[in-house]
Amino acid sequence: MTVLRKHLFDLPEGMIYLDGNSLGPLPKSVPVRVAQVVAQEWGGHLIKGWNVDGWMAQPSRVGDLVGRLIGAPTGSVVMGDTLSIKVYQALSAALQMRPDRRVVLSDTGNFPTDLYMADGLIRQLGHGHELATVDPEEVMDAITDEVAAVLLTQVDYRTGRMHDMAAITARAHAMGAVMIWDLAHSAGAVPVVLAACNAEFAVGCTYKYLNGGPGAPAFIYVRPDIADTVAPALAGWLGHAAPFAFDLAYRPAPGVERMRVGTPPVLQMSALEAAMEVWEGVEMADLRAASIALSETFIREVEARCPGLTLASPRDPAQRGSQVSFRFEHGYAAMQALIARDVIGDFRAPDIMRFGFTPLYVDEGDVVRAAEVLEEVIGGRLWDRPEYMARQRVT
Amino acid sequence: MTVLRKHLFDLPEGMIYLDGNSLGPLPKSVPVRVAQVVAQEWGGHLIKGWNVDGWMAQPSRVGDLVGRLIGAPTGSVVMGDTLSIKVYQALSAALQMRPDRRVVLSDTGNFPTDLYMADGLIRQLGHGHELATVDPEEVMDAITDEVAAVLLTQVDYRTGRMHDMAAITARAHAMGAVMIWDLAHSAGAVPVVLAACNAEFAVGCTYKYLNGGPGAPAFIYVRPDIADTVAPALAGWLGHAAPFAFDLAYRPAPGVERMRVGTPPVLQMSALEAAMEVWEGVEMADLRAASIALSETFIREVEARCPGLTLASPRDPAQRGSQVSFRFEHGYAAMQALIARDVIGDFRAPDIMRFGFTPLYVDEGDVVRAAEVLEEVIGGRLWDRPEYMARQRVT
């Protein structure tokens, strides 16, 4: 069944947007909802909004909407903070679960902030932990019985290379390690079944494939059977069992609610909640099939049209998330030239041109057209202009 | 000079809002700005918004606006996350500055989440730190040369009792301790001069007196002379010296920027930035004078009209922030009755009726009228009704 629903998004006329893996476009349901929260809820109800408008329960309510897309049971996901913070919470809790072990295992395909947060935590603790970062293909062998926690991003942000969550989690558990998955490039992109993979923790962001808007809140999943026992390092009042009792002593809330920290960002949370409406009736298996079809078309078209580009993503779609990357020596300038022609992808150093495929609002025609424009840019050396060569920060 | 500017706020008709110390009302500049960020910036520019709309620089830009109100030099304040997270960052950095000491000193007047975060950090570190929590009046004597960090909220959230920042900071420094001030009930409420008080860290929220909206981002100040040396425990990619180099190793950004963590909440940040416009031309000394005048009127009127209520706040305005609290056995029900009559304050267990005074949008007439309605409620025992007695969560 088709999952295409372009009419639910407010995409600029004429733009082909292949960067939904970085920041999803605006769902049409969002502006009205945000305006309502601002004017009627905050403006009209003021402090009463926390109760009458359900602001306080929103992080759990939205967590369940996200949970459906990642195969997490109701009540096992809660929203808040940023992905970096959620990585920190998960890893800190994981290390407390394995006090006798000292190795945190990750890979060089992880998004840097995950490594930075792990490194920061290790330095802060000062307990002699070590962050071991191996190549993605070496992860399985590197999981030994010295590893306390395995911290991986399922889909590589540069190449789209995808880890086998079930196999790696099984290996981690066989070695007695705690498993943490970062689903930044998975949630809303590929089918994930957390309940089946059995990982202890999963975290992710919602401004990519979930279209929650710039700076949308992150999510954290804690496996239900351990959620009542994990130790929250960031012991904020909204993760307290009774926040409004204002007790002087901390007592964690039951379940994943203990991973809440401070006052939730109501405007962002409401934008995200409205954005989640586009997922109604979408089955992840259908989305995955459409994503693979789009990606395969793009690879075929680009390879036929642009022989100077080298596929950086796995050729086997089963090994790939919902993005396709090509290496090109002048990739930065070429991407600028492409963007100037309203085909939006992005660039990752040193030479990766990155394209995300989001079947909710991208169709076959868009993909072919994108390849045509790329051919004009590459074949015509349109990238070779000073205004595209000037190196700027790219997000 | 008057600081009253009611016309800049969208207050519900007939409501007297004395709860701006919990959630400030909607500034009229906000809805248009938020709608623009959603539709034009996110919707129209998508990923390009990070550069063309200045989203990436916003946390520092807004930090400077907040900094002006708390006497912090340009470039010493950055926005992000929640107040709980900022408390954690400051305290973690402080403990690393005093590795030979084990005591964190706070007081029972601190907002609970500060104590919870400190407790969570101490448990997580497992280095034998101790959280010593004394009565507010005992703080000075409790600052000994065993104290690593003093963590205090300047203005007590229940009573409005205000600490002398300069005196306590001087004592902390004389004893070799690091000073952290939580300015949740100070920023935009009372004059604060961080540059003069010389504290190492200050943190605060912006949804109270700064009217940033529900879940508005927090702020952190780091004294400029130490900002390049503090160790960020939450080492997120946006606190990296070169976030878009995607290095595998963390290298902290210069100055307070290292206290940034993850992707900033652009919608909330924009709401706050627009809300800060109401402060243009406001001098904190004028605001303070107006706040004291309003508070003194309220105390005088309430004591004359409601002899059953006991002042819970210091009588001396110099010892008081911008709120006034009264104890009343049936305070919860009385507050509900008051709210039903459109005079909005709030309640804090066990018996505190709390009223915030915010001279930007509250005037003498409002205060006298609020006291009149309170007299009707108390004198007429209007609180003694089942619908007001039913105990509910109050935020």
PDB file of C-alpha atoms in Angstrom, chain A residues 118-261:
ATOM      1  CA  ALA A 118      30.430   8.779  26.351  1.00  0.00           C
ATOM      2  CA  ASP A 119      33.870  10.304  26.635  1.00  0.00           C
ATOM      3  CA  GLY A 120      32.553  13.130  28.839  1.00  0.00           C
ATOM      4  CA  LEU A 121      30.802  10.651  31.111  1.00  0.00           C
ATOM      5  CA  ILE A 122      33.915   8.490  31.412  1.00  0.00           C
ATOM      6  CA  ARG A 123      36.134  11.458  32.266  1.00  0.00           C
ATOM      7  CA  GLN A 124      33.602  12.739  34.753  1.00  0.00           C
ATOM      8  CA  LEU A 125      33.261   9.396  36.530  1.00  0.00           C
ATOM      9  CA  GLY A 126      37.003   8.891  36.814  1.00  0.00           C
ATOM     10  CA  HIS A 127      36.549   5.166  37.411  1.00  0.00           C
ATOM     11  CA  GLY A 128      38.943   3.977  34.751  1.00  0.00           C
ATOM     12  CA  HIS A 129      36.396   3.270  32.058  1.00  0.00           C
ATOM     13  CA  GLU A 130      37.594   3.158  28.492  1.00  0.00           C
ATOM     14  CA  LEU A 131      35.791   4.063  25.293  1.00  0.00           C
ATOM     15  CA  ALA A 132      36.774   1.533  22.635  1.00  0.00           C
ATOM     16  CA  THR A 133      35.846   2.673  19.143  1.00  0.00           C
ATOM     17  CA  VAL A 134      36.258   0.061  16.424  1.00  0.00           C
ATOM     18  CA  ASP A 135      35.320  -0.059  12.759  1.00  0.00           C
ATOM     19  CA  PRO A 136      31.665  -0.972  12.176  1.00  0.00           C
ATOM     20  CA  GLU A 137      32.475  -4.345  10.679  1.00  0.00           C
ATOM     21  CA  GLU A 138      34.593  -5.251  13.716  1.00  0.00           C
ATOM     22  CA  VAL A 139      31.879  -4.643  16.275  1.00  0.00           C
ATOM     23  CA  MET A 140      30.718  -8.243  16.598  1.00  0.00           C
ATOM     24  CA  ASP A 141      34.192  -9.545  17.384  1.00  0.00           C
ATOM     25  CA  ALA A 142      34.949  -6.682  19.740  1.00  0.00           C
ATOM     26  CA  ILE A 143      32.052  -7.534  22.040  1.00  0.00           C
ATOM     27  CA  THR A 144      33.819  -9.503  24.751  1.00  0.00           C
ATOM     28  CA  ASP A 145      33.017 -10.262  28.354  1.00  0.00           C
ATOM     29  CA  GLU A 146      34.936  -7.143  29.369  1.00  0.00           C
ATOM     30  CA  VAL A 147      32.409  -4.853  27.700  1.00  0.00           C
ATOM     31  CA  ALA A 148      29.973  -3.132  30.055  1.00  0.00           C
ATOM     32  CA  ALA A 149      27.879  -1.436  27.387  1.00  0.00           C
ATOM     33  CA  VAL A 150      27.639  -1.434  23.605  1.00  0.00           C
ATOM     34  CA  LEU A 151      26.598   1.968  22.262  1.00  0.00           C
ATOM     35  CA  LEU A 152      25.839   2.040  18.541  1.00  0.00           C
ATOM     36  CA  THR A 153      23.879   4.057  16.043  1.00  0.00           C
ATOM     37  CA  GLN A 154      22.036   1.597  13.852  1.00  0.00           C
ATOM     38  CA  VAL A 155      22.302   3.563  10.608  1.00  0.00           C
ATOM     39  CA  ASP A 156      25.567   5.344   9.767  1.00  0.00           C
ATOM     40  CA  TYR A 157      24.868   9.058   9.270  1.00  0.00           C
ATOM     41  CA  ARG A 158      27.350   9.289   6.391  1.00  0.00           C
ATOM     42  CA  THR A 159      26.933   6.098   4.389  1.00  0.00           C
ATOM     43  CA  GLY A 160      23.580   4.715   5.490  1.00  0.00           C
ATOM     44  CA  ARG A 161      25.275   1.399   6.392  1.00  0.00           C
ATOM     45  CA  MET A 162      22.926  -0.411   8.750  1.00  0.00           C
ATOM     46  CA  HIS A 163      23.769  -2.645  11.709  1.00  0.00           C
ATOM     47  CA  ASP A 164      21.825  -5.829  12.394  1.00  0.00           C
ATOM     48  CA  MET A 165      20.218  -4.880  15.699  1.00  0.00           C
ATOM     49  CA  ALA A 166      19.045  -8.378  16.603  1.00  0.00           C
ATOM     50  CA  ALA A 167      22.391 -10.065  15.946  1.00  0.00           C
ATOM     51  CA  ILE A 168      24.494  -7.456  17.746  1.00  0.00           C
ATOM     52  CA  THR A 169      22.120  -7.293  20.700  1.00  0.00           C
ATOM     53  CA  ALA A 170      22.176 -11.071  20.992  1.00  0.00           C
ATOM     54  CA  ARG A 171      25.981 -11.051  20.957  1.00  0.00           C
ATOM     55  CA  ALA A 172      26.073  -8.274  23.577  1.00  0.00           C
ATOM     56  CA  HIS A 173      23.764 -10.225  25.832  1.00  0.00           C
ATOM     57  CA  ALA A 174      25.704 -13.451  25.322  1.00  0.00           C
ATOM     58  CA  MET A 175      28.770 -11.576  26.580  1.00  0.00           C
ATOM     59  CA  GLY A 176      26.851 -10.009  29.463  1.00  0.00           C
ATOM     60  CA  ALA A 177      26.937  -6.466  28.087  1.00  0.00           C
ATOM     61  CA  VAL A 178      24.148  -3.891  28.122  1.00  0.00           C
ATOM     62  CA  MET A 179      22.932  -2.777  24.684  1.00  0.00           C
ATOM     63  CA  ILE A 180      22.088   0.827  23.769  1.00  0.00           C
ATOM     64  CA  TRP A 181      20.817   1.675  20.287  1.00  0.00           C
ATOM     65  CA  ASP A 182      20.766   5.163  18.852  1.00  0.00           C
ATOM     66  CA  LEU A 183      17.881   5.204  16.386  1.00  0.00           C
ATOM     67  CA  ALA A 184      18.412   8.745  15.059  1.00  0.00           C
ATOM     68  CA  HIS A 185      18.423   7.521  11.454  1.00  0.00           C
ATOM     69  CA  SER A 186      16.084   4.581  12.072  1.00  0.00           C
ATOM     70  CA  ALA A 187      12.911   5.884  13.717  1.00  0.00           C
ATOM     71  CA  GLY A 188      10.435   6.521  10.930  1.00  0.00           C
ATOM     72  CA  ALA A 189      12.997   5.341   8.364  1.00  0.00           C
ATOM     73  CA  VAL A 190      13.285   1.572   8.727  1.00  0.00           C
ATOM     74  CA  PRO A 191      11.258  -1.029  10.629  1.00  0.00           C
ATOM     75  CA  VAL A 192      12.562  -1.414  14.181  1.00  0.00           C
ATOM     76  CA  VAL A 193      11.108  -3.866  16.664  1.00  0.00           C
ATOM     77  CA  LEU A 194      12.590  -3.020  20.029  1.00  0.00           C
ATOM     78  CA  ALA A 195      10.409  -5.523  21.830  1.00  0.00           C
ATOM     79  CA  ALA A 196      11.894  -8.353  19.727  1.00  0.00           C
ATOM     80  CA  CYS A 197      15.513  -7.179  19.699  1.00  0.00           C
ATOM     81  CA  ASN A 198      15.517  -7.079  23.493  1.00  0.00           C
ATOM     82  CA  ALA A 199      18.005  -4.198  23.873  1.00  0.00           C
ATOM     83  CA  GLU A 200      17.949  -2.533  27.264  1.00  0.00           C
ATOM     84  CA  PHE A 201      17.941   1.047  25.951  1.00  0.00           C
ATOM     85  CA  ALA A 202      17.185   2.937  22.767  1.00  0.00           C
ATOM     86  CA  VAL A 203      17.328   6.654  22.103  1.00  0.00           C
ATOM     87  CA  GLY A 204      16.672   8.870  19.131  1.00  0.00           C
ATOM     88  CA  CYS A 205      15.689  12.243  17.790  1.00  0.00           C
ATOM     89  CA  THR A 206      12.487  13.355  16.123  1.00  0.00           C
ATOM     90  CA  TYR A 207      13.492  16.194  13.809  1.00  0.00           C
ATOM     91  CA  LYS A 208      14.663  13.881  11.019  1.00  0.00           C
ATOM     92  CA  TYR A 209      12.257  11.246   9.700  1.00  0.00           C
ATOM     93  CA  LEU A 210       9.614  12.153  12.292  1.00  0.00           C
ATOM     94  CA  ASN A 211       9.341  15.757  11.089  1.00  0.00           C
ATOM     95  CA  GLY A 212       9.069  17.283  14.567  1.00  0.00           C
ATOM     96  CA  GLY A 213      10.803  20.525  13.603  1.00  0.00           C
ATOM     97  CA  PRO A 214      14.177  22.084  14.438  1.00  0.00           C
ATOM     98  CA  GLY A 215      15.178  21.145  17.965  1.00  0.00           C
ATOM     99  CA  ALA A 216      12.268  18.747  18.482  1.00  0.00           C
ATOM    100  CA  PRO A 217      12.583  16.691  21.685  1.00  0.00           C
ATOM    101  CA  ALA A 218      14.411  13.371  21.808  1.00  0.00           C
ATOM    102  CA  PHE A 219      13.086  10.031  23.004  1.00  0.00           C
ATOM    103  CA  ILE A 220      14.344   7.286  25.272  1.00  0.00           C
ATOM    104  CA  TYR A 221      13.141   3.705  25.528  1.00  0.00           C
ATOM    105  CA  VAL A 222      13.921   1.529  28.517  1.00  0.00           C
ATOM    106  CA  ARG A 223      13.066  -2.169  28.352  1.00  0.00           C
ATOM    107  CA  PRO A 224      10.035  -2.549  30.612  1.00  0.00           C
ATOM    108  CA  ASP A 225      11.413  -5.368  32.775  1.00  0.00           C
ATOM    109  CA  ILE A 226      14.362  -3.246  33.931  1.00  0.00           C
ATOM    110  CA  ALA A 227      12.755   0.210  33.891  1.00  0.00           C
ATOM    111  CA  ASP A 228      11.873   0.120  37.573  1.00  0.00           C
ATOM    112  CA  THR A 229      15.447  -0.592  38.585  1.00  0.00           C
ATOM    113  CA  VAL A 230      17.602   1.701  36.431  1.00  0.00           C
ATOM    114  CA  ALA A 231      19.384   4.506  38.281  1.00  0.00           C
ATOM    115  CA  PRO A 232      18.724   7.927  36.739  1.00  0.00           C
ATOM    116  CA  ALA A 233      21.907  10.003  36.775  1.00  0.00           C
ATOM    117  CA  LEU A 234      19.979  13.083  35.725  1.00  0.00           C
ATOM    118  CA  ALA A 235      17.556  12.919  38.614  1.00  0.00           C
ATOM    119  CA  GLY A 236      15.245  15.796  37.736  1.00  0.00           C
ATOM    120  CA  TRP A 237      12.027  16.668  39.488  1.00  0.00           C
ATOM    121  CA  LEU A 238       9.759  15.527  36.659  1.00  0.00           C
ATOM    122  CA  GLY A 239      11.287  12.057  36.940  1.00  0.00           C
ATOM    123  CA  HIS A 240      10.361  12.026  40.639  1.00  0.00           C
ATOM    124  CA  ALA A 241       7.601   9.716  41.821  1.00  0.00           C
ATOM    125  CA  ALA A 242       5.679  12.735  43.151  1.00  0.00           C
ATOM    126  CA  PRO A 243       7.074  15.939  41.618  1.00  0.00           C
ATOM    127  CA  PHE A 244       4.509  18.203  43.231  1.00  0.00           C
ATOM    128  CA  ALA A 245       5.050  16.935  46.727  1.00  0.00           C
ATOM    129  CA  PHE A 246       8.323  18.918  46.619  1.00  0.00           C
ATOM    130  CA  ASP A 247      10.041  16.380  48.854  1.00  0.00           C
ATOM    131  CA  LEU A 248      13.658  17.184  49.624  1.00  0.00           C
ATOM    132  CA  ALA A 249      14.702  13.598  48.786  1.00  0.00           C
ATOM    133  CA  TYR A 250      14.613  12.061  45.322  1.00  0.00           C
ATOM    134  CA  ARG A 251      12.466   9.020  44.695  1.00  0.00           C
ATOM    135  CA  PRO A 252      12.372   7.860  41.062  1.00  0.00           C
ATOM    136  CA  ALA A 253       9.063   7.522  39.264  1.00  0.00           C
ATOM    137  CA  PRO A 254       8.042   4.032  38.184  1.00  0.00           C
ATOM    138  CA  GLY A 255       9.162   2.870  34.760  1.00  0.00           C
ATOM    139  CA  VAL A 256      10.554   4.995  31.982  1.00  0.00           C
ATOM    140  CA  GLU A 257       9.030   8.172  33.503  1.00  0.00           C
ATOM    141  CA  ARG A 258      12.136   8.365  35.700  1.00  0.00           C
ATOM    142  CA  MET A 259      14.043   9.365  32.582  1.00  0.00           C
ATOM    143  CA  ARG A 260      12.171  12.668  32.487  1.00  0.00           C
ATOM    144  CA  VAL A 261      14.314  15.473  33.836  1.00  0.00           C
TER     145      VAL A 261
END
